[in-house]
mmCIF file of C-alpha atoms in Angstrom:
data_model
loop_
_atom_site.group_PDB
_atom_site.id
_atom_site.type_symbol
_atom_site.label_atom_id
_atom_site.label_comp_id
_atom_site.label_asym_id
_atom_site.label_seq_id
_atom_site.Cartn_x
_atom_site.Cartn_y
_atom_site.Cartn_z
ATOM 1 C CA MET A 1 -40.188 47.168 29.245
ATOM 2 C CA GLU A 2 -37.212 46.387 31.398
ATOM 3 C CA GLU A 3 -34.428 44.191 30.138
ATOM 4 C CA THR A 4 -34.410 40.738 31.718
ATOM 5 C CA TYR A 5 -31.812 37.968 31.639
ATOM 6 C CA LEU A 6 -33.030 34.627 30.355
ATOM 7 C CA LEU A 7 -32.770 32.028 33.084
ATOM 8 C CA ASN A 8 -29.809 29.658 32.877
ATOM 9 C CA VAL A 9 -28.563 31.107 29.571
ATOM 10 C CA GLU A 10 -25.235 32.869 29.793
ATOM 11 C CA GLY A 11 -24.596 35.723 27.358
ATOM 12 C CA VAL A 12 -28.236 36.404 26.416
ATOM 13 C CA LYS A 13 -30.479 39.356 27.298
ATOM 14 C CA LYS A 14 -34.129 39.661 26.309
ATOM 15 C CA LYS A 15 -36.352 42.714 25.980
ATOM 16 C CA ILE A 16 -40.052 42.239 25.158
ATOM 17 C CA LEU A 17 -41.155 44.852 22.618
ATOM 18 C CA SER A 18 -44.753 43.655 22.265
ATOM 19 C CA GLY A 19 -46.419 41.106 24.514
ATOM 20 C CA GLY A 20 -47.801 37.870 23.110
ATOM 21 C CA ARG A 21 -50.941 35.970 24.023
ATOM 22 C CA GLY A 22 -51.669 32.880 26.050
ATOM 23 C CA GLU A 23 -49.185 30.615 27.801
ATOM 24 C CA LEU A 24 -45.756 29.600 26.583
ATOM 25 C CA PRO A 25 -46.280 26.944 23.872
ATOM 26 C CA LYS A 26 -45.729 23.329 24.887
ATOM 27 C CA LEU A 27 -42.880 22.020 22.745
ATOM 28 C CA GLN A 28 -41.829 18.547 21.702
ATOM 29 C CA ASP A 29 -39.336 17.101 19.255
ATOM 30 C CA GLY A 30 -40.582 18.003 15.796
ATOM 31 C CA SER A 31 -42.594 21.089 16.799
ATOM 32 C CA LYS A 32 -42.252 23.850 14.207
ATOM 33 C CA PHE A 33 -41.687 27.567 14.897
ATOM 34 C CA THR A 34 -42.733 30.067 12.214
ATOM 35 C CA PHE A 35 -41.420 33.601 12.754
ATOM 36 C CA HIS A 36 -39.965 36.750 11.231
ATOM 37 C CA PHE A 37 -36.565 37.973 12.345
ATOM 38 C CA GLN A 38 -34.210 40.881 11.932
ATOM 39 C CA THR A 39 -30.492 40.608 12.661
ATOM 40 C CA LEU A 40 -28.579 43.703 13.745
ATOM 41 C CA LYS A 41 -24.994 44.484 14.633
ATOM 42 C CA ASP A 42 -24.401 45.681 18.171
ATOM 43 C CA ASP A 43 -22.969 48.991 16.976
ATOM 44 C CA PHE A 44 -24.039 52.649 17.263
ATOM 45 C CA GLU A 45 -26.024 52.508 14.006
ATOM 46 C CA ARG A 46 -27.555 49.084 14.832
ATOM 47 C CA THR A 47 -26.637 48.057 11.284
ATOM 48 C CA VAL A 48 -29.177 45.645 9.765
ATOM 49 C CA ILE A 49 -27.580 42.423 8.460
ATOM 50 C CA ASP A 50 -30.700 40.439 7.528
ATOM 51 C CA ASP A 51 -34.444 41.020 7.544
ATOM 52 C CA SER A 52 -36.780 38.128 6.686
ATOM 53 C CA ARG A 53 -39.588 40.532 5.751
ATOM 54 C CA GLU A 54 -37.408 42.060 3.044
ATOM 55 C CA ALA A 55 -36.591 38.541 1.818
ATOM 56 C CA GLY A 56 -40.349 37.988 1.521
ATOM 57 C CA MET A 57 -40.624 34.773 3.516
ATOM 58 C CA PRO A 58 -40.919 33.900 7.222
ATOM 59 C CA MET A 59 -38.387 31.571 8.826
ATOM 60 C CA GLU A 60 -39.176 28.053 10.060
ATOM 61 C CA ILE A 61 -37.261 25.943 12.582
ATOM 62 C CA ILE A 62 -37.992 22.365 13.659
ATOM 63 C CA VAL A 63 -37.381 21.688 17.361
ATOM 64 C CA GLY A 64 -34.675 19.100 18.038
ATOM 65 C CA LYS A 65 -33.284 18.986 14.483
ATOM 66 C CA MET A 66 -29.892 20.546 15.228
ATOM 67 C CA PHE A 67 -30.382 23.899 13.524
ATOM 68 C CA LYS A 68 -26.886 25.348 13.122
ATOM 69 C CA LEU A 69 -27.666 28.416 15.238
ATOM 70 C CA GLU A 70 -28.785 26.506 18.321
ATOM 71 C CA ILE A 71 -29.469 29.631 20.374
ATOM 72 C CA TRP A 72 -32.462 30.506 18.168
ATOM 73 C CA GLU A 73 -34.379 27.490 19.439
ATOM 74 C CA THR A 74 -33.728 28.687 23.002
ATOM 75 C CA LEU A 75 -34.827 32.249 22.205
ATOM 76 C CA LEU A 76 -38.044 31.180 20.514
ATOM 77 C CA SER A 77 -38.861 28.778 23.349
ATOM 78 C CA SER A 78 -39.119 31.806 25.649
ATOM 79 C CA MET A 79 -41.754 33.537 23.491
ATOM 80 C CA ARG A 80 -45.548 33.499 23.358
ATOM 81 C CA ILE A 81 -47.546 33.485 20.115
ATOM 82 C CA GLY A 82 -47.690 37.030 18.688
ATOM 83 C CA GLU A 83 -44.837 38.254 20.865
ATOM 84 C CA VAL A 84 -42.125 40.554 19.489
ATOM 85 C CA ALA A 85 -38.867 40.458 21.423
ATOM 86 C CA GLU A 86 -35.316 41.740 21.091
ATOM 87 C CA PHE A 87 -32.447 39.474 22.098
ATOM 88 C CA TRP A 88 -28.838 40.488 22.619
ATOM 89 C CA CYS A 89 -26.562 37.482 22.185
ATOM 90 C CA ASP A 90 -22.871 37.373 23.016
ATOM 91 C CA ALA A 91 -20.347 36.115 20.452
ATOM 92 C CA ILE A 92 -20.289 32.672 22.111
ATOM 93 C CA HIS A 93 -23.735 32.108 20.549
ATOM 94 C CA THR A 94 -23.308 33.803 17.170
ATOM 95 C CA GLY A 95 -20.228 32.171 15.633
ATOM 96 C CA MET A 96 -22.296 30.153 13.131
ATOM 97 C CA TYR A 97 -24.477 33.064 12.006
ATOM 98 C CA ALA A 98 -22.518 33.782 8.813
ATOM 99 C CA LEU A 99 -23.147 30.251 7.507
ATOM 100 C CA VAL A 100 -26.820 30.299 8.505
ATOM 101 C CA SER A 101 -27.326 33.678 6.834
ATOM 102 C CA ARG A 102 -25.509 32.513 3.703
ATOM 103 C CA GLY A 103 -27.925 29.608 3.308
ATOM 104 C CA MET A 104 -31.013 31.769 3.930
ATOM 105 C CA ARG A 105 -29.868 34.380 1.413
ATOM 106 C CA ARG A 106 -29.255 31.725 -1.218
ATOM 107 C CA ILE A 107 -32.761 30.323 -0.713
ATOM 108 C CA ALA A 108 -34.263 33.829 -1.026
ATOM 109 C CA GLU A 109 -32.297 34.264 -4.278
ATOM 110 C CA GLY A 110 -33.655 30.960 -5.608
ATOM 111 C CA ARG A 111 -30.267 29.241 -5.391
ATOM 112 C CA ASP A 112 -29.179 25.960 -3.802
ATOM 113 C CA PRO A 113 -28.199 26.703 -0.165
ATOM 114 C CA LEU A 114 -25.806 23.711 -0.137
ATOM 115 C CA GLU A 115 -24.106 24.488 -3.440
ATOM 116 C CA GLY A 116 -20.408 23.691 -3.113
ATOM 117 C CA GLN A 117 -20.775 22.502 0.463
ATOM 118 C CA LYS A 118 -18.869 19.427 1.534
ATOM 119 C CA HIS A 119 -20.613 16.707 3.540
ATOM 120 C CA ARG A 120 -19.190 17.694 6.886
ATOM 121 C CA CYS A 121 -20.401 19.250 10.073
ATOM 122 C CA GLY A 122 -21.185 22.960 10.128
ATOM 123 C CA MET A 123 -17.982 23.926 11.901
ATOM 124 C CA GLY A 124 -15.925 21.952 9.413
ATOM 125 C CA ASN A 125 -17.647 23.722 6.569
ATOM 126 C CA MET A 126 -16.832 27.082 8.097
ATOM 127 C CA PHE A 127 -13.140 26.394 7.618
ATOM 128 C CA ASP A 128 -13.698 25.099 4.083
ATOM 129 C CA TYR A 129 -14.988 28.448 2.862
ATOM 130 C CA HIS A 130 -12.561 31.132 1.781
ATOM 131 C CA SER A 131 -15.573 33.377 1.306
ATOM 132 C CA THR A 132 -19.304 33.147 1.903
ATOM 133 C CA GLY A 133 -19.883 35.196 -1.237
ATOM 134 C CA TYR A 134 -21.134 38.148 0.837
ATOM 135 C CA ASP A 135 -18.726 40.812 2.149
ATOM 136 C CA ASP A 136 -20.660 41.557 5.349
ATOM 137 C CA LEU A 137 -20.862 37.858 6.241
ATOM 138 C CA ASP A 138 -17.149 37.383 5.523
ATOM 139 C CA GLU A 139 -16.497 40.092 8.114
ATOM 140 C CA LEU A 140 -18.684 38.311 10.688
ATOM 141 C CA GLN A 141 -16.869 35.060 9.974
ATOM 142 C CA ARG A 142 -13.464 36.668 10.478
ATOM 143 C CA THR A 143 -14.456 38.549 13.643
ATOM 144 C CA PRO A 144 -17.234 36.838 15.671
ATOM 145 C CA GLN A 145 -19.176 39.460 17.613
ATOM 146 C CA PRO A 146 -22.371 39.976 19.616
ATOM 147 C CA LEU A 147 -25.536 40.278 17.532
ATOM 148 C CA ILE A 148 -29.064 41.502 18.169
ATOM 149 C CA PHE A 149 -32.047 39.445 16.974
ATOM 150 C CA ILE A 150 -35.537 40.944 16.824
ATOM 151 C CA MET A 151 -38.098 38.143 16.482
ATOM 152 C CA GLU A 152 -41.852 37.974 16.002
ATOM 153 C CA LEU A 153 -43.335 34.537 16.658
ATOM 154 C CA PHE A 154 -46.397 33.723 14.523
ATOM 155 C CA ARG A 155 -47.181 30.132 15.390
ATOM 156 C CA VAL A 156 -45.953 26.901 16.897
ATOM 157 C CA GLU A 157 -47.251 23.657 15.346
ATOM 158 C CA ASP A 158 -47.165 20.142 16.737
ATOM 159 C CA PRO A 159 -45.485 17.519 14.520
ATOM 160 C CA SER A 160 -48.887 16.043 13.628
ATOM 161 C CA ALA A 161 -50.261 19.418 12.487
ATOM 162 C CA TYR A 162 -48.111 19.921 9.394
ATOM 163 C CA LYS A 163 -46.552 17.893 6.596
ATOM 164 C CA ARG A 164 -43.024 17.038 7.662
ATOM 165 C CA ASP A 165 -40.256 17.559 5.136
ATOM 166 C CA THR A 166 -38.292 14.355 4.596
ATOM 167 C CA TRP A 167 -35.138 15.737 6.213
ATOM 168 C CA ALA A 168 -37.079 16.567 9.378
ATOM 169 C CA MET A 169 -38.399 13.014 9.905
ATOM 170 C CA SER A 170 -36.932 10.498 12.317
ATOM 171 C CA LYS A 171 -35.871 7.051 11.071
ATOM 172 C CA GLU A 172 -39.122 5.517 12.286
ATOM 173 C CA GLU A 173 -41.206 8.244 10.620
ATOM 174 C CA LYS A 174 -39.412 7.745 7.291
ATOM 175 C CA LEU A 175 -39.981 3.982 7.386
ATOM 176 C CA ALA A 176 -43.639 4.513 8.241
ATOM 177 C CA ALA A 177 -44.061 7.082 5.446
ATOM 178 C CA VAL A 178 -42.741 4.814 2.670
ATOM 179 C CA PRO A 179 -45.692 2.362 2.358
ATOM 180 C CA VAL A 180 -48.140 5.255 2.619
ATOM 181 C CA LEU A 181 -46.403 7.132 -0.199
ATOM 182 C CA HIS A 182 -46.172 3.908 -2.259
ATOM 183 C CA SER A 183 -49.911 3.323 -1.857
ATOM 184 C CA GLU A 184 -50.736 6.945 -2.721
ATOM 185 C CA GLY A 185 -48.580 6.656 -5.850
ATOM 186 C CA ASN A 186 -50.388 3.483 -6.936
ATOM 187 C CA ARG A 187 -53.769 5.154 -6.403
ATOM 188 C CA LEU A 188 -52.714 8.127 -8.551
ATOM 189 C CA VAL A 189 -51.486 5.792 -11.327
ATOM 190 C CA LEU A 190 -54.923 4.174 -11.476
ATOM 191 C CA ARG A 191 -56.327 7.672 -12.022
ATOM 192 C CA ARG A 192 -53.642 8.252 -14.691
ATOM 193 C CA GLU A 193 -52.238 11.186 -12.725
ATOM 194 C CA PHE A 194 -48.688 10.178 -13.565
ATOM 195 C CA ALA A 195 -46.835 13.372 -12.570
ATOM 196 C CA GLN A 196 -48.380 13.338 -9.096
ATOM 197 C CA ALA A 197 -47.742 9.606 -8.738
ATOM 198 C CA ALA A 198 -44.080 10.053 -9.740
ATOM 199 C CA ALA A 199 -43.701 12.695 -7.022
ATOM 200 C CA LYS A 200 -45.012 10.241 -4.398
ATOM 201 C CA TYR A 201 -42.652 7.474 -5.519
ATOM 202 C CA GLN A 202 -39.744 9.918 -5.596
ATOM 203 C CA GLU A 203 -40.464 11.134 -2.059
ATOM 204 C CA ALA A 204 -40.516 7.535 -0.810
ATOM 205 C CA VAL A 205 -37.178 6.842 -2.533
ATOM 206 C CA ILE A 206 -35.654 9.935 -0.883
ATOM 207 C CA CYS A 207 -36.768 8.680 2.558
ATOM 208 C CA LEU A 208 -35.085 5.322 1.933
ATOM 209 C CA ARG A 209 -31.920 6.787 0.412
ATOM 210 C CA ASN A 210 -31.515 9.025 3.466
ATOM 211 C CA LEU A 211 -31.686 5.947 5.682
ATOM 212 C CA GLN A 212 -29.333 3.994 3.399
ATOM 213 C CA ALA A 213 -26.692 6.708 3.722
ATOM 214 C CA LYS A 214 -26.276 5.656 7.351
ATOM 215 C CA GLU A 215 -25.751 1.970 6.501
ATOM 216 C CA LYS A 216 -22.695 0.186 5.111
ATOM 217 C CA PRO A 217 -23.241 -0.578 1.401
ATOM 218 C CA TRP A 218 -24.234 -4.176 0.602
ATOM 219 C CA GLU A 219 -24.598 -5.177 4.264
ATOM 220 C CA ASP A 220 -27.934 -6.471 5.611
ATOM 221 C CA GLY A 221 -29.428 -3.133 6.644
ATOM 222 C CA TRP A 222 -28.481 -1.498 3.349
ATOM 223 C CA LEU A 223 -29.804 -4.432 1.296
ATOM 224 C CA LYS A 224 -33.173 -4.457 3.090
ATOM 225 C CA LEU A 225 -33.617 -0.792 2.222
ATOM 226 C CA GLU A 226 -32.421 -1.371 -1.366
ATOM 227 C CA ASN A 227 -35.108 -4.050 -1.790
ATOM 228 C CA LEU A 228 -37.684 -1.388 -0.905
ATOM 229 C CA VAL A 229 -36.091 1.211 -3.198
ATOM 230 C CA THR A 230 -36.036 -0.913 -6.375
ATOM 231 C CA PRO A 231 -39.811 -1.295 -7.002
ATOM 232 C CA LEU A 232 -40.334 2.393 -6.214
ATOM 233 C CA VAL A 233 -37.732 3.417 -8.801
ATOM 234 C CA LEU A 234 -39.343 1.114 -11.364
ATOM 235 C CA ASN A 235 -42.779 2.616 -10.651
ATOM 236 C CA TYR A 236 -41.271 6.102 -10.960
ATOM 237 C CA CYS A 237 -39.754 5.135 -14.336
ATOM 238 C CA GLN A 238 -43.086 3.783 -15.574
ATOM 239 C CA CYS A 239 -44.677 7.152 -14.773
ATOM 240 C CA GLN A 240 -41.888 8.929 -16.655
ATOM 241 C CA LEU A 241 -42.462 6.657 -19.670
ATOM 242 C CA GLU A 242 -46.130 7.650 -19.636
ATOM 243 C CA LEU A 243 -45.110 11.311 -19.430
ATOM 244 C CA GLY A 244 -42.638 11.007 -22.321
ATOM 245 C CA GLU A 245 -39.598 11.737 -20.121
ATOM 246 C CA TYR A 246 -37.494 9.085 -21.856
ATOM 247 C CA TYR A 247 -34.036 10.375 -20.947
ATOM 248 C CA GLU A 248 -35.086 10.475 -17.298
ATOM 249 C CA VAL A 249 -35.995 6.783 -17.613
ATOM 250 C CA LEU A 250 -32.651 5.977 -19.261
ATOM 251 C CA GLU A 251 -30.778 7.663 -16.426
ATOM 252 C CA HIS A 252 -32.615 5.939 -13.569
ATOM 253 C CA THR A 253 -32.823 2.462 -15.095
ATOM 254 C CA THR A 254 -29.122 2.535 -15.996
ATOM 255 C CA GLU A 255 -28.259 3.525 -12.431
ATOM 256 C CA LEU A 256 -30.461 0.718 -11.117
ATOM 257 C CA LEU A 257 -28.912 -1.862 -13.457
ATOM 258 C CA GLN A 258 -25.406 -0.943 -12.349
ATOM 259 C CA LYS A 259 -26.372 -2.410 -8.954
ATOM 260 C CA HIS A 260 -28.835 -5.069 -10.100
ATOM 261 C CA ASN A 261 -27.835 -6.322 -13.557
ATOM 262 C CA ASP A 262 -30.377 -9.165 -13.470
ATOM 263 C CA ASN A 263 -33.491 -6.984 -13.126
ATOM 264 C CA ALA A 264 -35.633 -7.824 -16.168
ATOM 265 C CA LYS A 265 -38.189 -5.074 -15.459
ATOM 266 C CA ALA A 266 -35.472 -2.415 -15.425
ATOM 267 C CA TYR A 267 -34.134 -3.681 -18.779
ATOM 268 C CA PHE A 268 -37.677 -3.676 -20.186
ATOM 269 C CA LYS A 269 -38.343 -0.051 -19.191
ATOM 270 C CA ARG A 270 -34.921 1.030 -20.446
ATOM 271 C CA ALA A 271 -35.541 -0.769 -23.742
ATOM 272 C CA LYS A 272 -38.842 1.091 -24.200
ATOM 273 C CA ALA A 273 -37.087 4.405 -23.498
ATOM 274 C CA HIS A 274 -34.316 3.558 -25.999
ATOM 275 C CA ALA A 275 -36.937 2.652 -28.586
ATOM 276 C CA ALA A 276 -38.781 5.936 -28.016
ATOM 277 C CA VAL A 277 -35.644 7.986 -28.751
ATOM 278 C CA TRP A 278 -34.676 5.860 -31.811
ATOM 279 C CA ASN A 279 -31.760 4.001 -30.167
ATOM 280 C CA GLU A 280 -32.606 0.827 -32.109
ATOM 281 C CA ARG A 281 -29.496 -1.236 -31.314
ATOM 282 C CA GLU A 282 -29.638 -0.495 -27.578
ATOM 283 C CA ALA A 283 -33.381 -1.197 -27.462
ATOM 284 C CA ARG A 284 -32.993 -4.575 -29.188
ATOM 285 C CA GLU A 285 -30.126 -5.567 -26.846
ATOM 286 C CA ASP A 286 -32.170 -4.702 -23.759
ATOM 287 C CA PHE A 287 -35.294 -6.487 -25.010
ATOM 288 C CA GLN A 288 -33.216 -9.599 -25.701
ATOM 289 C CA ARG A 289 -31.810 -9.468 -22.156
ATOM 290 C CA VAL A 290 -35.372 -9.314 -20.821
ATOM 291 C CA ALA A 291 -36.390 -12.482 -22.695
ATOM 292 C CA HIS A 292 -33.265 -14.254 -21.473
ATOM 293 C CA LEU A 293 -33.700 -13.217 -17.818
ATOM 294 C CA ASP A 294 -37.459 -13.747 -17.618
ATOM 295 C CA PRO A 295 -38.974 -16.146 -20.187
ATOM 296 C CA SER A 296 -42.458 -15.235 -18.920
ATOM 297 C CA MET A 297 -41.968 -11.813 -20.563
ATOM 298 C CA ALA A 298 -41.051 -13.324 -23.961
ATOM 299 C CA ALA A 299 -44.473 -12.563 -25.475
ATOM 300 C CA ALA A 300 -44.308 -8.923 -24.368
ATOM 301 C CA VAL A 301 -40.774 -8.653 -25.761
ATOM 302 C CA LYS A 302 -41.854 -10.149 -29.113
ATOM 303 C CA LYS A 303 -44.658 -7.584 -29.356
ATOM 304 C CA GLU A 304 -42.306 -4.688 -28.517
ATOM 305 C CA LEU A 305 -39.692 -5.858 -31.045
ATOM 306 C CA LYS A 306 -42.359 -6.070 -33.750
ATOM 307 C CA GLN A 307 -43.537 -2.539 -32.989
ATOM 308 C CA LEU A 308 -39.926 -1.326 -32.922
ATOM 309 C CA GLY A 309 -39.248 -2.869 -36.349
ATOM 310 C CA GLU A 310 -42.364 -1.245 -37.816
ATOM 311 C CA ARG A 311 -41.489 2.148 -36.381
ATOM 312 C CA MET A 312 -37.899 1.947 -37.644
ATOM 313 C CA ARG A 313 -39.005 0.911 -41.163
ATOM 314 C CA LYS A 314 -41.472 3.783 -41.263
ATOM 315 C CA LYS A 315 -38.764 6.168 -40.101
ATOM 316 C CA HIS A 316 -36.323 4.944 -42.762
ATOM 317 C CA VAL A 317 -38.945 5.466 -45.496
ATOM 318 C CA GLU A 318 -39.692 8.982 -44.253
ATOM 319 C CA ASP A 319 -35.970 9.767 -43.989
ATOM 320 C CA ARG A 320 -35.361 8.606 -47.577
ATOM 321 C CA LYS A 321 -38.205 10.757 -48.872
ATOM 322 C CA ARG A 322 -36.877 13.742 -46.941
ATOM 323 C CA TYR A 323 -33.336 13.294 -48.265
ATOM 324 C CA GLN A 324 -34.590 12.802 -51.847
ATOM 325 C CA GLY A 325 -36.618 15.982 -51.555
ATOM 326 C CA LEU A 326 -33.593 17.890 -50.273
ATOM 327 C CA PHE A 327 -31.399 16.468 -53.044
ATOM 328 C CA GLN A 328 -33.910 17.346 -55.789
ATOM 329 C CA SER A 329 -34.409 20.887 -54.475
ATOM 330 C CA SER A 330 -30.628 21.423 -54.367
ATOM 331 C CA GLN A 331 -30.318 20.115 -57.951
ATOM 332 C CA GLY A 332 -33.045 22.454 -59.124
#
């Protein structure tokens, strides 16, 4: 087919290699493209830089979420479902490709795409890197150049048609998701499905922490979100206690108590975790703090301290027997 210039897009040429079906998809903020792509150099050999089929996974982009390579959203918006098209893009559109490719390669390798990245905008991060870790991408970073993208569009989904990742949600969507996730977690706890419940509580906490990052610490907006975070963290810790993940509980309760040192429930869960890993002194100190902060929990504390004492006595007896056995065998 003949080459055609995309309307109102300078420095882009499109060639349809295989026609799609139907009309152009109707897009809105949050729509998701799923597609395969191949990236080529604009040289005689048409050197292949990346190929998503070789990586074994299709690419996904959420409309309106500031994907670093903004031109891809424009290219995909011109395609029909099932269409395969080749796009030539001038260097004005491809300057960020090295960073995008670096992240995609790391994901395909099972590594963290943000490892070592500073919390700055994409362009700022470009200047932070001495190397991307890939020689061919370092070359692209040093000498921006036109690139060719061959894309095959599989599907376009409305925001309501798929489960949104937390990072892709708007502020309103995150706030709306939190009580739903909290309720789902509670329902799973009643069914004693603690691992699944913990995942729900954790997802809700991530939504709130993302929103908190945009607020000034300890001001009204931040505190309102923190009041929602605290019970979710405590529920998450209770699930981890049930699952025997005691060091996970110690980590999260300690972090919580650094901000809220009067939270009796956090001390109680931390005390139980300390007791489970034989930290007797720390467990007793935390249980005593619980009784001091919340007298209504005194009976529960008394019961836990009794059980702790019995467990420690039993352990001491077993330890003595073990040491005596070792001593006698060494004497023999």
